[in-house]
Coordinates of C-alpha atoms and ligand atoms in Angstrom, one line a residue:
M447 CA 0.1 -0.1 0.1
C448 CA 1.2 3.8 -0.5
G449 CA 4.5 4.5 0.8
I450 CA 6.1 7.8 1.9
I451 CA 9.8 8.9 2.4
A452 CA 10.7 12.5 2.9
A453 CA 14.4 14.0 3.6
A454 CA 15.9 17.1 4.4
S455 CA 19.8 16.7 4.0
N456 CA 23.2 18.5 3.6
R457 CA 23.7 16.3 0.5
N458 CA 21.7 15.3 -2.5
V459 CA 18.5 13.6 -1.8
G460 CA 17.4 12.0 -5.3
K461 CA 19.2 8.8 -5.3
L462 CA 18.4 8.3 -1.7
L463 CA 14.4 9.3 -2.2
V464 CA 14.2 6.5 -4.9
K465 CA 16.3 3.9 -3.2
G466 CA 13.9 4.4 -0.2
L467 CA 10.9 3.9 -2.6
H468 CA 12.5 0.5 -4.1
R469 CA 12.3 -0.6 -0.5
M470 CA 9.2 0.1 0.3
E471 CA 8.0 -1.7 -3.2
Y472 CA 7.0 -4.9 -1.3
R473 CA 4.1 -3.1 0.0
G474 CA 2.2 -3.2 -3.7
Y475 CA 1.4 0.1 -5.3
D476 CA 0.6 1.3 -8.8
S477 CA 2.6 4.7 -9.3
A478 CA 5.4 6.7 -8.2
G479 CA 6.4 10.2 -8.1
I480 CA 9.1 12.5 -6.3
A481 CA 9.0 16.6 -5.8
L482 CA 12.6 18.1 -5.3
H483 CA 13.3 21.7 -4.1
Q484 CA 15.9 22.8 -6.7
D485 CA 17.0 26.3 -7.0
D486 CA 13.7 28.2 -5.9
Q487 CA 11.7 25.8 -7.8
I488 CA 10.3 22.3 -7.5
A489 CA 11.5 19.5 -9.7
H490 CA 8.1 17.3 -9.7
L491 CA 8.4 13.9 -11.6
R492 CA 5.6 11.3 -11.7
T493 CA 5.4 7.6 -13.6
L494 CA 2.6 5.2 -13.8
G495 CA 3.8 1.9 -13.3
K496 CA 7.2 0.7 -11.2
V497 CA 9.7 2.9 -9.5
K498 CA 12.4 1.9 -12.0
L499 CA 10.6 4.1 -14.7
L500 CA 10.7 7.1 -12.3
E501 CA 14.3 6.3 -11.4
D502 CA 15.1 6.6 -15.5
K503 CA 13.3 9.7 -15.3
M504 CA 15.5 11.1 -12.7
I505 CA 18.4 9.7 -14.5
E506 CA 17.5 11.9 -17.8
E507 CA 16.6 15.1 -15.9
K508 CA 19.5 14.7 -13.2
P509 CA 17.2 16.9 -10.4
K510 CA 19.9 18.3 -7.7
S511 CA 18.5 18.7 -4.4
K512 CA 19.0 18.7 -0.5
L513 CA 15.1 18.7 0.2
G514 CA 12.5 16.5 -1.0
I515 CA 9.4 14.0 -0.7
A516 CA 8.2 11.0 -2.7
H517 CA 5.8 8.3 -2.5
T518 CA 4.5 5.0 -4.0
R519 CA 0.7 5.1 -4.6
W520 CA -1.7 2.2 -4.3
A521 CA -5.0 3.5 -6.1
T522 CA -8.0 4.0 -3.8
H523 CA -9.9 7.3 -4.9
G524 CA -9.3 7.3 -8.8
E525 CA -7.5 4.8 -11.2
P526 CA -3.8 4.2 -11.1
S527 CA -2.3 6.9 -13.6
E528 CA 0.4 9.8 -13.7
E529 CA -2.3 12.4 -12.8
N530 CA -3.4 10.7 -9.8
A531 CA 0.3 10.0 -8.6
H532 CA 1.7 11.7 -5.9
P533 CA 2.9 14.3 -5.0
H534 CA 0.3 16.7 -5.6
K535 CA 0.6 20.2 -6.0
S536 CA -1.1 23.8 -5.3
N537 CA -0.5 26.5 -7.4
E538 CA 2.9 25.3 -8.1
R539 CA 3.9 26.1 -4.2
I540 CA 3.0 23.4 -1.9
Y541 CA 3.6 19.8 -2.7
I542 CA 2.3 17.0 -0.7
V543 CA 2.3 13.3 -0.5
H544 CA -0.4 11.3 1.7
N545 CA -1.3 7.9 2.8
G546 CA -4.6 7.2 4.0
I547 CA -8.4 8.1 3.1
I548 CA -9.9 11.5 3.7
E549 CA -13.4 10.6 4.3
N550 CA -15.1 14.1 3.8
Y551 CA -13.0 14.8 0.6
L552 CA -16.1 15.6 -1.3
N553 CA -17.2 18.4 0.9
L554 CA -13.5 20.0 1.2
K555 CA -13.0 19.7 -2.6
E556 CA -16.4 21.8 -2.9
F557 CA -15.3 24.3 -0.5
L558 CA -11.7 24.6 -2.2
K559 CA -13.2 24.8 -5.8
K560 CA -15.4 27.8 -4.2
E561 CA -12.3 29.4 -3.2
G562 CA -10.9 29.1 -6.6
Y563 CA -9.0 26.1 -6.6
A564 CA -8.8 23.8 -9.8
F565 CA -8.2 20.2 -9.1
S566 CA -6.0 18.1 -11.6
S567 CA -6.6 14.7 -10.3
Q568 CA -9.3 12.4 -8.9
T569 CA -7.7 11.7 -5.7
D570 CA -9.0 12.7 -2.1
S571 CA -5.2 13.8 -1.4
E572 CA -4.9 16.8 -3.6
L573 CA -7.2 18.7 -1.6
I574 CA -4.6 18.4 1.0
A575 CA -2.0 20.7 -1.1
H576 CA -5.0 23.1 -1.8
M577 CA -6.1 23.4 2.0
L578 CA -2.3 24.1 3.1
E579 CA -1.8 26.8 0.4
F580 CA -5.2 28.3 1.3
F581 CA -4.1 29.0 5.1
L582 CA -0.8 29.9 4.0
N583 CA -2.2 32.5 2.0
Q584 CA -4.2 34.1 4.8
G585 CA -1.0 34.8 6.5
N586 CA -0.5 31.6 8.6
S587 CA 2.9 29.8 9.5
I588 CA 3.1 26.1 7.4
L589 CA 2.7 25.0 11.0
D590 CA -0.1 26.5 11.6
A591 CA -1.6 26.0 8.2
M592 CA -0.8 22.3 9.0
Y593 CA -3.0 22.5 12.3
L594 CA -5.6 24.4 10.5
T595 CA -5.7 21.6 7.6
K596 CA -6.1 19.1 10.3
E597 CA -9.1 20.3 11.9
K598 CA -10.8 20.1 8.4
L599 CA -9.5 16.5 7.9
D600 CA -11.8 13.2 8.8
G601 CA -10.3 10.1 8.2
A602 CA -6.8 8.5 8.3
Y603 CA -3.7 10.3 7.0
A604 CA 0.1 10.3 7.3
I605 CA 1.6 13.7 5.3
A606 CA 4.5 15.0 4.1
A607 CA 4.5 18.6 2.8
I608 CA 7.0 21.1 1.2
D609 CA 6.7 24.6 0.2
K610 CA 8.7 26.1 -2.8
E611 CA 9.0 29.3 -0.6
D612 CA 11.2 27.2 2.0
D613 CA 14.1 25.2 0.8
K614 CA 15.1 23.9 4.3
N615 CA 12.0 22.5 5.9
I616 CA 9.3 19.4 5.4
I617 CA 6.5 19.6 7.6
I618 CA 4.7 16.1 8.6
A619 CA 1.6 15.0 10.2
R620 CA 0.1 11.9 11.2
S621 CA -3.5 10.3 12.1
K622 CA -4.2 6.7 12.2
S623 CA -1.5 5.9 9.8
P624 CA 2.0 5.3 10.3
L625 CA 4.6 7.6 10.0
L626 CA 8.1 8.0 11.8
I627 CA 11.2 10.1 11.7
G628 CA 14.5 8.8 11.2
I629 CA 17.8 10.5 12.6
G630 CA 20.7 9.9 9.9
T631 CA 24.1 11.2 10.0
D632 CA 23.8 13.8 7.2
E633 CA 20.0 14.1 7.4
L634 CA 16.7 13.9 8.8
L635 CA 14.2 11.6 7.1
A636 CA 10.5 11.0 7.7
A637 CA 8.9 7.7 6.1
S638 CA 5.8 5.5 6.6
D639 CA 8.0 2.2 7.1
P640 CA 11.3 1.8 8.9
L641 CA 12.1 -0.5 6.1
A642 CA 12.4 2.9 3.7
I643 CA 15.2 4.5 5.6
S644 CA 17.0 1.6 7.1
G645 CA 20.1 1.7 5.0
L646 CA 20.3 5.4 6.4
T647 CA 19.7 5.1 10.1
N648 CA 18.6 2.6 12.8
E649 CA 17.0 5.5 15.2
F650 CA 13.5 6.0 14.7
I651 CA 11.1 8.2 16.0
F652 CA 7.4 6.8 16.1
L653 CA 5.1 9.6 15.8
E654 CA 1.5 9.4 17.6
D655 CA -1.7 10.2 16.5
G656 CA -2.4 14.2 16.2
D657 CA 1.5 14.8 16.0
V658 CA 2.7 17.3 13.8
A659 CA 6.5 17.7 13.1
Q660 CA 8.9 19.9 11.2
I661 CA 12.1 18.7 9.9
S662 CA 15.1 20.3 8.4
A663 CA 18.5 18.8 7.7
D664 CA 20.2 19.3 11.3
D665 CA 16.9 19.6 13.9
F666 CA 13.5 18.5 14.2
K667 CA 10.5 19.7 16.5
I668 CA 7.6 17.4 17.2
Y669 CA 4.2 18.9 18.5
D670 CA 1.2 17.0 19.7
D671 CA -2.5 17.3 18.6
S672 CA -2.8 20.3 20.8
K673 CA 0.2 22.1 19.3
K674 CA 2.3 21.7 22.4
Q675 CA 6.1 20.8 21.6
V676 CA 6.8 17.3 22.7
E677 CA 9.8 14.8 23.0
R678 CA 8.9 11.4 21.7
E679 CA 10.8 8.3 22.5
I680 CA 13.8 7.2 20.3
T681 CA 13.5 3.8 19.1
H682 CA 16.7 1.5 18.0
I683 CA 16.0 -0.9 15.4
D684 CA 18.8 -2.8 13.6
I685 CA 17.2 -4.1 10.2
S686 CA 20.2 -6.0 8.5
H687 CA 20.7 -5.8 4.7
E688 CA 20.5 -9.9 4.7
A689 CA 16.9 -9.6 6.2
S690 CA 15.7 -7.0 3.6
S691 CA 17.6 -8.6 0.4
K692 CA 16.5 -11.7 -1.4
G693 CA 20.0 -13.2 -1.6
D694 CA 20.6 -16.1 -3.6
Y695 CA 16.5 -16.6 -3.9
R696 CA 14.5 -15.7 -7.3
H697 CA 11.8 -13.9 -4.8
F698 CA 11.3 -12.8 -1.4
M699 CA 8.4 -15.4 -1.2
E700 CA 10.6 -18.3 -1.9
K701 CA 13.3 -16.8 0.4
E702 CA 10.6 -16.5 3.3
I703 CA 9.1 -20.0 2.7
Y704 CA 12.6 -21.5 3.3
E705 CA 13.3 -19.3 6.2
Q706 CA 10.4 -20.9 8.0
P707 CA 12.4 -23.2 10.2
A708 CA 14.8 -20.4 11.8
A709 CA 11.6 -18.5 11.8
I710 CA 9.7 -20.9 14.1
L711 CA 12.9 -21.7 16.4
N712 CA 12.9 -17.4 16.7
T713 CA 9.4 -17.4 17.9
I714 CA 9.5 -20.5 20.4
D715 CA 12.9 -19.2 21.6
G716 CA 13.0 -18.2 25.1
R717 CA 9.5 -18.9 25.8
V718 CA 9.1 -22.5 26.6
G719 CA 11.2 -24.2 29.7
G720 CA 11.5 -28.0 30.8
D721 CA 8.2 -29.4 29.9
D722 CA 5.8 -26.4 30.2
V723 CA 5.5 -22.7 28.7
L724 CA 7.1 -19.8 31.0
D725 CA 4.8 -17.5 32.7
N726 CA 4.4 -13.8 31.6
I727 CA 5.5 -14.4 27.9
F728 CA 3.1 -12.0 26.7
G729 CA 3.7 -9.3 29.1
L730 CA 4.0 -8.9 32.8
G731 CA 1.1 -10.1 34.5
S732 CA -0.4 -11.8 31.7
S733 CA -0.2 -15.2 33.4
E734 CA -2.4 -13.8 36.1
M735 CA -4.9 -12.1 33.4
F736 CA -5.2 -15.5 31.6
S737 CA -6.4 -17.2 34.8
K738 CA -9.7 -14.9 34.6
V739 CA -10.4 -15.4 30.7
K740 CA -13.9 -17.3 30.1
R741 CA -13.9 -16.6 26.3
I742 CA -11.7 -15.3 23.5
Q743 CA -12.6 -13.1 20.4
I744 CA -10.4 -13.2 17.5
V745 CA -10.3 -10.4 15.0
A746 CA -7.9 -10.2 11.9
C747 CA -7.9 -10.0 8.2
G748 CA -6.4 -12.4 5.2
T749 CA -4.0 -14.9 6.0
S750 CA -3.7 -13.7 9.7
L751 CA -7.5 -14.6 9.9
H752 CA -6.7 -18.1 8.9
A753 CA -4.1 -18.2 11.6
G754 CA -6.9 -17.2 13.9
R755 CA -9.4 -20.1 12.9
V756 CA -6.4 -22.6 13.6
A757 CA -6.0 -21.3 16.9
A758 CA -9.9 -21.3 17.6
N759 CA -9.2 -25.3 17.6
W760 CA -6.4 -25.0 19.9
F761 CA -8.1 -22.8 22.3
S762 CA -10.9 -25.4 22.5
A763 CA -8.8 -28.8 22.8
I764 CA -5.9 -27.1 24.9
S765 CA -7.4 -24.3 27.0
E766 CA -10.7 -25.4 27.2
L767 CA -12.0 -21.8 26.1
P768 CA -14.9 -21.0 23.5
T769 CA -13.4 -18.8 21.0
Q770 CA -15.2 -16.8 18.1
V771 CA -13.3 -15.3 15.2
D772 CA -14.2 -12.6 13.0
Y773 CA -13.1 -10.6 10.0
A774 CA -12.0 -7.4 11.4
S775 CA -13.7 -5.3 8.7
E776 CA -16.9 -7.1 9.8
Y777 CA -16.2 -7.3 13.6
R778 CA -17.6 -3.7 14.4
Y779 CA -20.5 -3.8 12.2
K780 CA -22.4 -6.6 14.0
N781 CA -22.6 -4.9 17.1
P782 CA -20.9 -7.7 19.3
H783 CA -21.9 -8.8 22.4
V784 CA -18.8 -8.8 24.8
D785 CA -19.1 -11.2 27.7
Q786 CA -17.3 -10.0 30.7
D787 CA -13.8 -11.8 31.2
S788 CA -13.5 -12.0 27.1
L789 CA -10.0 -11.6 25.8
L790 CA -9.8 -9.8 22.6
V791 CA -7.1 -11.3 20.5
T792 CA -5.7 -9.4 17.6
I793 CA -3.4 -11.1 14.9
S794 CA -1.6 -9.3 12.4
Q795 CA 1.9 -9.4 10.3
S796 CA 2.4 -5.9 10.0
G797 CA 0.4 -4.6 12.9
E798 CA -0.7 -1.7 10.8
T799 CA -4.0 -3.2 9.1
A800 CA -6.6 -0.5 9.1
D801 CA -9.5 -2.7 9.5
T802 CA -7.7 -4.7 12.5
L803 CA -6.6 -1.5 14.6
A804 CA -10.0 -0.2 14.1
A805 CA -11.5 -3.3 15.6
L806 CA -9.0 -3.2 18.6
R807 CA -9.9 0.5 19.0
Y808 CA -13.7 -0.2 19.0
A809 CA -13.1 -3.2 21.1
Q810 CA -11.3 -1.2 23.8
E811 CA -14.8 1.0 24.3
K812 CA -16.2 -2.2 25.4
D813 CA -16.2 -4.5 28.3
Y814 CA -13.3 -6.8 27.6
L815 CA -11.0 -8.4 30.0
S816 CA -8.0 -7.1 27.9
S817 CA -6.7 -7.1 24.7
L818 CA -3.7 -9.0 23.3
T819 CA -1.8 -8.8 19.9
V820 CA 0.1 -11.7 18.1
C821 CA 2.1 -9.6 15.9
N822 CA 5.6 -9.5 14.0
V823 CA 6.4 -5.8 14.2
P824 CA 7.2 -4.4 17.8
T825 CA 6.9 -0.9 16.7
S826 CA 3.6 -1.2 14.9
S827 CA 0.4 0.8 16.1
L828 CA -1.3 -2.5 17.4
A829 CA 1.6 -3.7 19.3
R830 CA 1.8 -0.3 20.8
E831 CA -2.0 0.0 21.3
S832 CA -2.7 -3.4 22.8
E833 CA -2.3 -4.2 26.5
Y834 CA -0.6 -7.6 26.2
S835 CA 1.4 -8.8 23.0
I836 CA 3.7 -11.5 21.7
F837 CA 6.1 -10.8 18.7
T838 CA 6.6 -13.6 16.3
N839 CA 10.3 -12.4 15.5
A840 CA 9.8 -13.9 12.0
G841 CA 11.9 -10.9 10.5
P842 CA 10.8 -8.6 7.6
E843 CA 8.2 -10.3 5.5
I844 CA 8.6 -8.8 1.9
G845 CA 6.6 -10.9 -0.3
V846 CA 2.9 -9.6 -0.5
A847 CA 1.6 -13.3 0.3
S848 CA 2.2 -14.1 3.9
T849 CA 4.3 -17.3 4.4
K850 CA 6.8 -17.2 7.3
A851 CA 4.3 -14.7 8.9
F852 CA 1.6 -17.1 9.0
T853 CA 3.6 -20.2 10.3
T854 CA 5.2 -18.2 13.2
Q855 CA 1.7 -16.7 14.0
L856 CA 0.6 -20.3 14.4
A857 CA 3.7 -21.0 16.7
G858 CA 3.0 -18.0 18.9
L859 CA -0.8 -19.0 19.1
M860 CA -0.1 -22.3 20.2
L861 CA 2.1 -20.6 22.9
L862 CA -0.8 -18.7 23.9
A863 CA -3.1 -22.1 23.8
L864 CA -0.6 -23.3 26.1
S865 CA -0.4 -20.2 28.6
L866 CA -4.0 -20.0 28.8
A867 CA -4.2 -23.6 29.9
K868 CA -1.3 -23.1 32.0
S869 CA -3.0 -20.4 34.0
R870 CA -6.1 -22.0 34.1
D871 CA -4.8 -25.3 35.3
V872 CA -5.7 -27.5 32.8
N873 CA -4.4 -30.5 30.2
P874 CA -0.9 -30.7 32.0
K875 CA -0.1 -34.0 30.2
L876 CA -1.3 -32.4 26.7
R877 CA 0.6 -29.1 27.3
T878 CA 4.0 -31.5 28.1
R879 CA 3.1 -33.4 24.9
V880 CA 3.0 -30.1 22.8
I881 CA 6.0 -28.8 24.3
T882 CA 7.9 -31.8 23.4
A883 CA 6.5 -31.8 19.8
M884 CA 7.4 -28.1 19.4
R885 CA 10.9 -28.4 20.2
S886 CA 11.6 -30.5 17.0
L887 CA 8.9 -28.5 15.1
A888 CA 11.9 -26.3 13.3
D889 CA 13.2 -29.8 12.0
T890 CA 9.9 -31.1 10.9
V891 CA 9.6 -28.0 8.7
E892 CA 12.8 -28.6 7.6
E893 CA 11.9 -32.0 6.6
T894 CA 8.7 -31.0 5.0
L895 CA 10.4 -28.4 2.8
K896 CA 12.5 -31.6 1.1
L897 CA 9.1 -32.2 -0.5
K898 CA 9.9 -29.7 -3.1
D899 CA 11.1 -32.1 -6.0
E900 CA 7.8 -34.0 -5.5
I901 CA 5.4 -30.7 -5.7
L902 CA 7.7 -29.7 -8.9
E903 CA 6.2 -32.5 -10.8
I904 CA 2.6 -31.5 -10.1
A905 CA 3.0 -27.8 -10.3
P906 CA 2.6 -28.0 -14.2
E907 CA -0.6 -29.8 -14.3
I908 CA -2.0 -27.1 -11.6
A909 CA -0.6 -24.2 -13.7
S910 CA -2.3 -25.3 -16.9
K911 CA -5.5 -24.8 -15.1
D912 CA -7.7 -21.9 -14.4
N913 CA -9.5 -23.1 -11.2
A914 CA -8.7 -25.4 -8.1
L915 CA -10.6 -26.7 -5.2
F916 CA -9.0 -27.3 -1.8
L917 CA -10.6 -29.5 0.8
G918 CA -9.7 -29.8 4.5
R919 CA -11.7 -31.1 7.6
G920 CA -11.9 -29.7 10.8
I921 CA -8.7 -27.9 12.0
F922 CA -7.5 -28.3 8.3
Y923 CA -10.3 -26.3 6.7
P924 CA -8.5 -23.0 7.6
I925 CA -5.1 -24.4 6.3
A926 CA -7.3 -25.4 3.1
K927 CA -8.6 -21.7 2.9
E928 CA -5.1 -20.3 3.3
G929 CA -3.8 -22.9 0.3
A930 CA -6.5 -21.3 -1.8
L931 CA -5.8 -17.8 -1.1
K932 CA -2.2 -18.4 -1.8
L933 CA -2.9 -19.6 -5.2
K934 CA -5.2 -17.1 -6.1
E935 CA -3.1 -14.2 -4.7
I936 CA 0.0 -14.8 -6.8
S937 CA -0.8 -17.4 -9.8
Y938 CA -4.4 -15.8 -10.3
I939 CA -6.1 -19.0 -10.6
H940 CA -9.5 -19.1 -9.2
A941 CA -9.2 -21.1 -6.3
E942 CA -12.1 -21.9 -3.2
A943 CA -11.9 -23.9 -0.3
Y944 CA -14.6 -26.3 1.4
P945 CA -14.8 -28.3 4.3
A946 CA -14.6 -31.7 2.7
G947 CA -18.2 -32.7 4.1
E948 CA -19.9 -29.8 2.3
L949 CA -18.7 -31.0 -1.2
K950 CA -21.9 -32.7 -1.8
H951 CA -23.7 -29.9 -0.9
G952 CA -22.8 -27.7 -4.0
P953 CA -19.2 -27.7 -5.2
L954 CA -19.3 -31.7 -6.6
A955 CA -21.3 -30.0 -9.7
L956 CA -18.0 -28.3 -10.7
I957 CA -15.9 -31.5 -10.8
D958 CA -14.7 -32.7 -13.9
E959 CA -11.2 -33.3 -15.6
D960 CA -10.4 -29.2 -15.2
M961 CA -11.0 -28.8 -11.7
P962 CA -7.8 -30.1 -9.6
V963 CA -8.7 -31.0 -6.2
I964 CA -6.1 -30.6 -3.4
A965 CA -6.8 -32.3 -0.3
L966 CA -5.3 -32.3 3.1
A967 CA -5.4 -35.8 4.6
P968 CA -3.8 -35.8 8.3
E969 CA -3.9 -38.9 10.4
S970 CA -7.2 -38.4 12.3
E971 CA -10.7 -39.7 13.2
I972 CA -11.9 -37.7 10.1
A973 CA -9.4 -38.9 7.8
E974 CA -11.7 -41.9 6.9
K975 CA -14.6 -39.7 6.2
L976 CA -12.5 -37.1 3.9
V977 CA -11.1 -40.4 2.0
S978 CA -14.9 -41.2 1.5
N979 CA -15.5 -37.4 0.4
L980 CA -12.3 -37.9 -2.4
E981 CA -13.9 -40.9 -3.7
E982 CA -17.0 -38.9 -4.7
V983 CA -14.4 -36.8 -6.5
K984 CA -12.7 -39.7 -8.2
A985 CA -16.4 -41.3 -9.5
R986 CA -16.7 -38.0 -11.2
G987 CA -13.3 -38.3 -13.1
G988 CA -11.7 -35.3 -10.9
T989 CA -8.0 -35.3 -10.5
I990 CA -6.9 -35.2 -6.7
Y991 CA -3.7 -34.2 -5.3
V992 CA -3.6 -35.4 -1.4
F993 CA -1.1 -34.4 1.1
S994 CA -1.5 -37.0 3.7
D995 CA -0.4 -39.0 6.2
P996 CA 1.8 -42.1 5.5
S997 CA -0.9 -44.4 7.3
I998 CA -3.7 -43.2 5.2
S999 CA -4.3 -45.6 2.2
M1000 CA -6.0 -44.5 -0.9
E1001 CA -5.7 -45.3 -4.7
L1002 CA -6.0 -42.7 -7.3
K1003 CA -6.8 -43.0 -11.2
S1004 CA -5.2 -39.6 -11.6
G1005 CA -3.3 -37.4 -9.6
R1006 CA -1.0 -38.1 -6.9
I1007 CA -0.4 -39.1 -3.0
I1008 CA 2.2 -36.9 -1.4
K1009 CA 3.4 -38.5 2.2
M1010 CA 3.9 -35.8 5.0
P1011 CA 6.3 -36.4 7.7
K1012 CA 5.2 -37.6 11.2
C1013 CA 4.4 -34.4 13.6
D1014 CA 2.2 -34.3 16.8
F1015 CA -1.6 -33.9 15.1
L1016 CA -2.0 -30.7 17.0
L1017 CA 0.8 -29.2 15.0
T1018 CA 0.1 -30.5 11.6
P1019 CA -1.5 -27.3 10.5
I1020 CA 1.9 -25.8 10.6
I1021 CA 3.3 -28.7 8.6
Y1022 CA 0.6 -28.9 6.0
T1023 CA 0.8 -25.4 5.3
I1024 CA 4.3 -25.5 3.8
P1025 CA 3.6 -27.9 0.8
L1026 CA 0.6 -25.4 -0.5
Q1027 CA 2.8 -22.5 0.0
I1028 CA 5.6 -24.3 -2.1
L1029 CA 2.9 -25.4 -4.6
S1030 CA 1.4 -21.8 -5.4
Y1031 CA 5.0 -20.5 -5.7
E1032 CA 6.3 -23.0 -7.9
V1033 CA 2.9 -22.7 -10.0
A1034 CA 3.0 -18.9 -10.3
L1035 CA 6.7 -19.2 -11.2
L1036 CA 5.4 -21.2 -14.3
R1037 CA 2.9 -18.7 -15.0
G1038 CA 4.9 -15.8 -15.0
T1039 CA 3.4 -13.9 -12.7
D1040 CA 4.6 -10.8 -10.4
I1041 CA 5.0 -13.0 -7.2
D1042 CA 6.5 -10.5 -5.0
Q1043 CA 3.9 -7.8 -6.0
P1044 CA 0.9 -9.6 -7.3
R1045 CA -1.5 -7.3 -9.2
N1046 CA -3.9 -5.3 -7.2
L1047 CA -2.7 -6.3 -3.9
A1048 CA -0.9 -4.4 -1.1
K1049 CA 1.0 -5.9 1.9
S1050 CA 0.4 -3.6 4.5
V1051 CA -3.3 -2.6 3.9
T1052 CA -3.6 0.5 5.8
V1053 CA -7.0 1.9 4.5
E1054 CA -10.4 0.3 5.7
Ligands
G6P136 C1 -3.0 -8.0 2.9 C2 -1.8 -9.0 2.8 C3 -2.0 -10.1 3.6 C4 -2.4 -10.2 4.6 C5 -3.4 -9.0 5.0 C6 -3.2 -8.8 6.5 O1 -4.2 -8.3 2.4 O2 -1.8 -9.0 1.2 O3 -1.2 -11.2 3.2 O4 -2.6 -11.4 5.3 O5 -3.1 -7.8 4.5 O6 -2.5 -8.4 7.0 P1 -1.6 -8.2 8.8 O7 -0.4 -7.5 8.3 O8 -2.7 -7.8 9.3 O9 -1.5 -9.7 9.0

């Protein structure tokens, strides 16, 4: 989704800003642009498509500048085009970049049109440039103009603006959309994502909602919502080059799939001891709080929601707690009834997903016992606003399609199920069994990755089809859903998932030789039932690909059975996810799609 980078420096900033845009490409975008202060003028370049095209334009025009703002846009209001790309400007004076959505933009646009402002884009963002200029023309300073503009805006925003009349300062503002300051050696920077400026600094200041800041090459001042100058904490984050580069892999997604054994170890490391989970790993006082929990409400989006659906089974089986799982985008619109002693659990890779954050903020007004997040980014809004948290420590995930974030979320959620059970003093033997299995989980994942050669043999058969059906039962239904999501996200093959027992209630009508069926058959009491469901597919000439426990016997006329490594049943959802990720990746590779940045999708969805 949209990305902002801005720099005020003692050296030229053109290259540095473009490099920052490249680093944010993983978020998903459709156009890019830059505005650079140059000899009392502003060089303004925008392109539709990849940042590389903007870079080519920069090489051609060679603008030199020590102050600038740049942006990658993911279209919300108005189609992807050069005119709609940021920065937007007002009367060749004010240039702005914006992330988020201005909800009252139609009214504000009307107001500005009456004041004589002409709009050259279909975006909601352009009005911010005009509004700032409108207030500047009334004799306000840029700082005051930003506060007056803020008063008018409803919605979410991170803004960076420059004024042609001022070649020293950048003004930035944040409300419900991430924005931070980076303290570099030769410059001060602003960005929506620490990764964008990670090569230039490891010292970041995360702005709070309502903050406005003024940045020059050597100094910065932060003001809170009431315009009082404030100090904000400096956070030190080391983002290693290795973590944010592809290395020898063809795509970030491929790298992230094969990083999973190490990532899972990082999630578990230091959180289990002896044959149980350690106390208070979700924050001081969490173990005591857990003993009071009577019910769990999970909210999340996309892949993270699938992790929540698996975890609901664990909370029931291990912690003996009822759990409700909702799409974050739906949760607050259903007027949820909140039982006292309910724990709200949010799950998010980025910690910035607008719907999940909005659900947390909505829930904080309700009668929940507490809130807890399972998140990969410790500095994210979700991490800062939740009472308790566990960080999955998976390292930066760059590929839009989530892989290691998902399996580490599952590992973190299993730790939560065990911690709840420990605090509630239930299932001690089961806890020991699971902890023992968790200790060898990374090795089992490593072994599962070796299935790649077998998967390579079936990938061409799936890649030649336009549809696919995924089947799973019980705890494997969410894994089937995750498999279908991965395949459609990166290969653009239409894929659906069903609990296998539902097959005969509709989807069976779709079965023919062009509808591959991918089934998950781990060893369990429902495996036999699943085998019967697959017989129904076989009888109708469907091709079946089964990932199964070695103990399951089945004969197929067409398709293939791939035997999975042995693992404790409760952890099998993590293991069975791996071949589905590899399959999607290899199919997408054959279909030649843009795997790390699939069309229309964004990594971090910061608009509702
Ligand atoms: C986007 C990403 C998905 C992700 C979802 C939720 O749609 O493309 O991969 O699962 O957002 O993101 P979160 O950061 O909250 O896990």
